[in-house]
Coordinates of C-alpha atoms in Angstrom, one line a residue:
A1 CA 169.5 148.8 80.5
P2 CA 167.7 145.8 80.3
E3 CA 167.1 143.7 82.9
F4 CA 169.0 140.0 83.5
T5 CA 168.8 137.0 85.7
L6 CA 172.0 134.9 84.9
V7 CA 174.7 133.0 86.7
D8 CA 178.2 134.3 88.4
Q9 CA 181.6 132.9 88.7
A10 CA 180.5 131.6 92.3
G11 CA 177.8 129.3 90.2
R12 CA 175.3 131.9 92.3
T13 CA 172.3 133.3 90.5
V14 CA 172.4 137.1 90.0
A15 CA 170.0 139.5 88.8
S16 CA 170.0 143.0 87.9
A17 CA 167.5 143.9 90.8
D18 CA 170.5 142.5 93.0
F19 CA 172.8 145.7 92.5
G20 CA 169.9 147.8 93.7
D21 CA 171.5 151.6 93.5
R22 CA 175.0 150.7 92.6
I23 CA 176.7 152.2 89.8
L24 CA 177.3 149.6 87.1
L25 CA 180.4 149.3 84.7
V26 CA 179.6 146.6 82.0
D27 CA 181.3 144.7 79.6
F28 CA 181.5 141.9 77.2
I29 CA 183.8 139.3 77.0
Y30 CA 184.8 135.7 76.6
T31 CA 187.3 133.3 78.4
R32 CA 188.8 131.8 75.3
C33 CA 189.3 135.4 73.6
P34 CA 192.8 135.4 71.9
G35 CA 193.8 139.1 73.1
P36 CA 191.4 141.9 72.8
C37 CA 189.0 140.6 76.1
P38 CA 192.3 140.1 78.3
V39 CA 193.4 143.8 77.4
Q40 CA 189.7 145.2 78.1
T41 CA 189.7 143.4 81.3
A42 CA 192.9 144.0 82.5
R43 CA 191.7 147.7 81.7
Q44 CA 189.0 147.4 83.8
V45 CA 191.2 146.1 86.5
A46 CA 192.9 149.0 86.7
V47 CA 189.7 151.2 86.9
Q48 CA 188.8 149.2 89.8
R49 CA 191.6 149.6 91.5
R50 CA 191.4 153.5 90.6
I51 CA 188.2 153.7 92.5
P52 CA 188.9 155.2 95.8
A53 CA 188.2 152.6 98.7
A54 CA 185.7 154.9 99.9
L55 CA 183.3 154.6 97.0
R56 CA 183.8 150.9 95.8
E57 CA 180.7 149.5 97.9
R58 CA 178.8 151.6 95.1
V59 CA 180.1 150.1 92.6
Q60 CA 179.8 146.8 90.8
F61 CA 181.7 145.7 87.7
L62 CA 179.2 143.1 85.5
S63 CA 181.4 141.5 82.4
F64 CA 179.0 138.9 80.1
T65 CA 180.2 136.5 78.1
L66 CA 179.6 136.0 74.5
D67 CA 180.3 132.4 74.8
P68 CA 178.1 130.7 76.7
E69 CA 178.5 127.3 75.9
H70 CA 182.1 127.2 76.9
D71 CA 182.0 129.9 80.1
D72 CA 180.7 128.0 83.0
P73 CA 181.1 129.4 85.9
A74 CA 184.6 127.9 86.6
A75 CA 185.8 129.0 83.3
L76 CA 184.6 132.4 84.3
E77 CA 186.0 132.3 88.0
R78 CA 189.7 131.0 86.3
Y79 CA 189.7 133.8 84.0
A80 CA 188.8 136.9 86.3
T81 CA 191.1 135.5 89.0
A82 CA 193.8 135.1 86.2
R83 CA 193.4 138.5 85.6
G84 CA 193.7 140.1 89.1
A85 CA 189.3 140.9 89.1
D86 CA 188.6 141.8 92.6
L87 CA 185.6 139.9 93.0
A88 CA 184.2 141.8 95.9
N89 CA 182.6 144.3 93.5
W90 CA 182.9 142.5 90.1
S91 CA 180.7 139.4 88.3
F92 CA 181.5 137.5 85.7
L93 CA 178.3 136.3 84.1
G94 CA 176.8 133.8 81.8
G95 CA 173.8 131.6 81.7
P96 CA 171.5 130.5 78.5
K97 CA 172.5 131.7 75.1
P98 CA 169.5 133.2 74.1
A99 CA 169.3 135.6 77.2
L100 CA 172.9 136.4 76.7
E101 CA 172.5 137.8 72.9
A102 CA 169.0 139.6 74.2
L103 CA 171.7 141.3 76.4
A104 CA 174.3 142.4 73.8
R105 CA 171.7 143.2 71.0
A106 CA 170.0 145.5 73.8
Y107 CA 173.4 147.2 74.7
G108 CA 174.4 147.2 71.1
V109 CA 177.0 145.1 70.9
G110 CA 177.7 143.3 68.1
S111 CA 179.4 140.3 67.7
L112 CA 180.3 137.5 64.9
R113 CA 181.5 134.0 65.5
Q114 CA 184.5 133.1 63.1
P115 CA 184.8 129.7 61.5
D116 CA 188.4 129.4 64.1
G117 CA 185.7 130.0 67.3
T118 CA 186.9 133.2 68.2
I119 CA 184.2 136.6 68.7
D120 CA 184.8 139.5 66.9
H121 CA 182.7 142.3 68.9
T122 CA 182.5 145.8 70.2
L123 CA 185.0 146.5 72.6
V124 CA 183.1 149.0 75.3
T125 CA 182.2 150.1 78.8
F126 CA 178.4 151.0 79.5
L127 CA 178.6 153.2 82.6
V128 CA 174.8 152.2 84.2
H129 CA 173.2 153.7 86.8
Q130 CA 169.0 153.9 88.2
G131 CA 168.4 151.4 85.3
R132 CA 169.9 153.6 82.6
V133 CA 172.9 153.5 80.0
L134 CA 174.3 157.2 81.2
E135 CA 177.7 156.9 78.7
R136 CA 179.5 154.4 76.5
Y137 CA 183.8 154.4 76.8
L138 CA 185.6 153.0 73.6
P139 CA 189.1 152.0 74.4
Q140 CA 190.8 155.4 73.3
P141 CA 193.4 157.5 75.3
G142 CA 191.7 159.3 77.9
A143 CA 188.4 157.2 78.2
D144 CA 189.4 155.4 81.4
D145 CA 190.2 158.7 83.4
R146 CA 186.8 160.0 82.1
L147 CA 185.4 156.9 83.6
V148 CA 187.2 157.0 87.0
A149 CA 186.4 160.4 87.1
D150 CA 182.2 160.0 85.7
V151 CA 182.4 157.3 88.6
V152 CA 183.4 159.3 91.8
A153 CA 181.2 162.2 90.4
L154 CA 178.1 159.7 90.6
A155 CA 178.9 158.3 93.6
T156 CA 179.5 161.1 95.5
A157 CA 177.0 163.5 94.2
P158 CA 173.9 163.6 96.6
P159 CA 171.5 161.5 95.6
S160 CA 168.6 163.4 94.1
A161 CA 171.6 165.7 92.5
A162 CA 173.1 162.7 90.7
P163 CA 173.8 164.1 87.4
A164 CA 174.3 162.1 84.3
P165 CA 178.0 162.3 83.0

């Protein structure tokens, strides 16, 4: 998984190294999205709520914007709050366009800006741990159940025996 230094919804500088050994759930969104991104975020909120309370401090959600020209920290915070994200372990990240484009490329997330300003892009959630992408979850039946099960298994495995899902 690529390293980064960006700015979160509170205006704080955040680097990938700040998350240490946490399990990361990564996706790409933009706040002016007419439909798919809010649906993706709603799915992530549901996943966030299903993670057992005792394991939540081991898990961090990261949503990178695909539209940094419009998604400043205030816009990201409004988006997150309106959708019910618990910001205790979820960062909505923006910053320089080249850095965010490089992240999207590194994760293999294609995007294409349309003439009307919308951005067509891949909807996927990545499970990342110890700097490695372990799994990709597409929005399909059963994917969220599998994602929650994989996060719980990873979070409860002994450190030396943490298997890749």
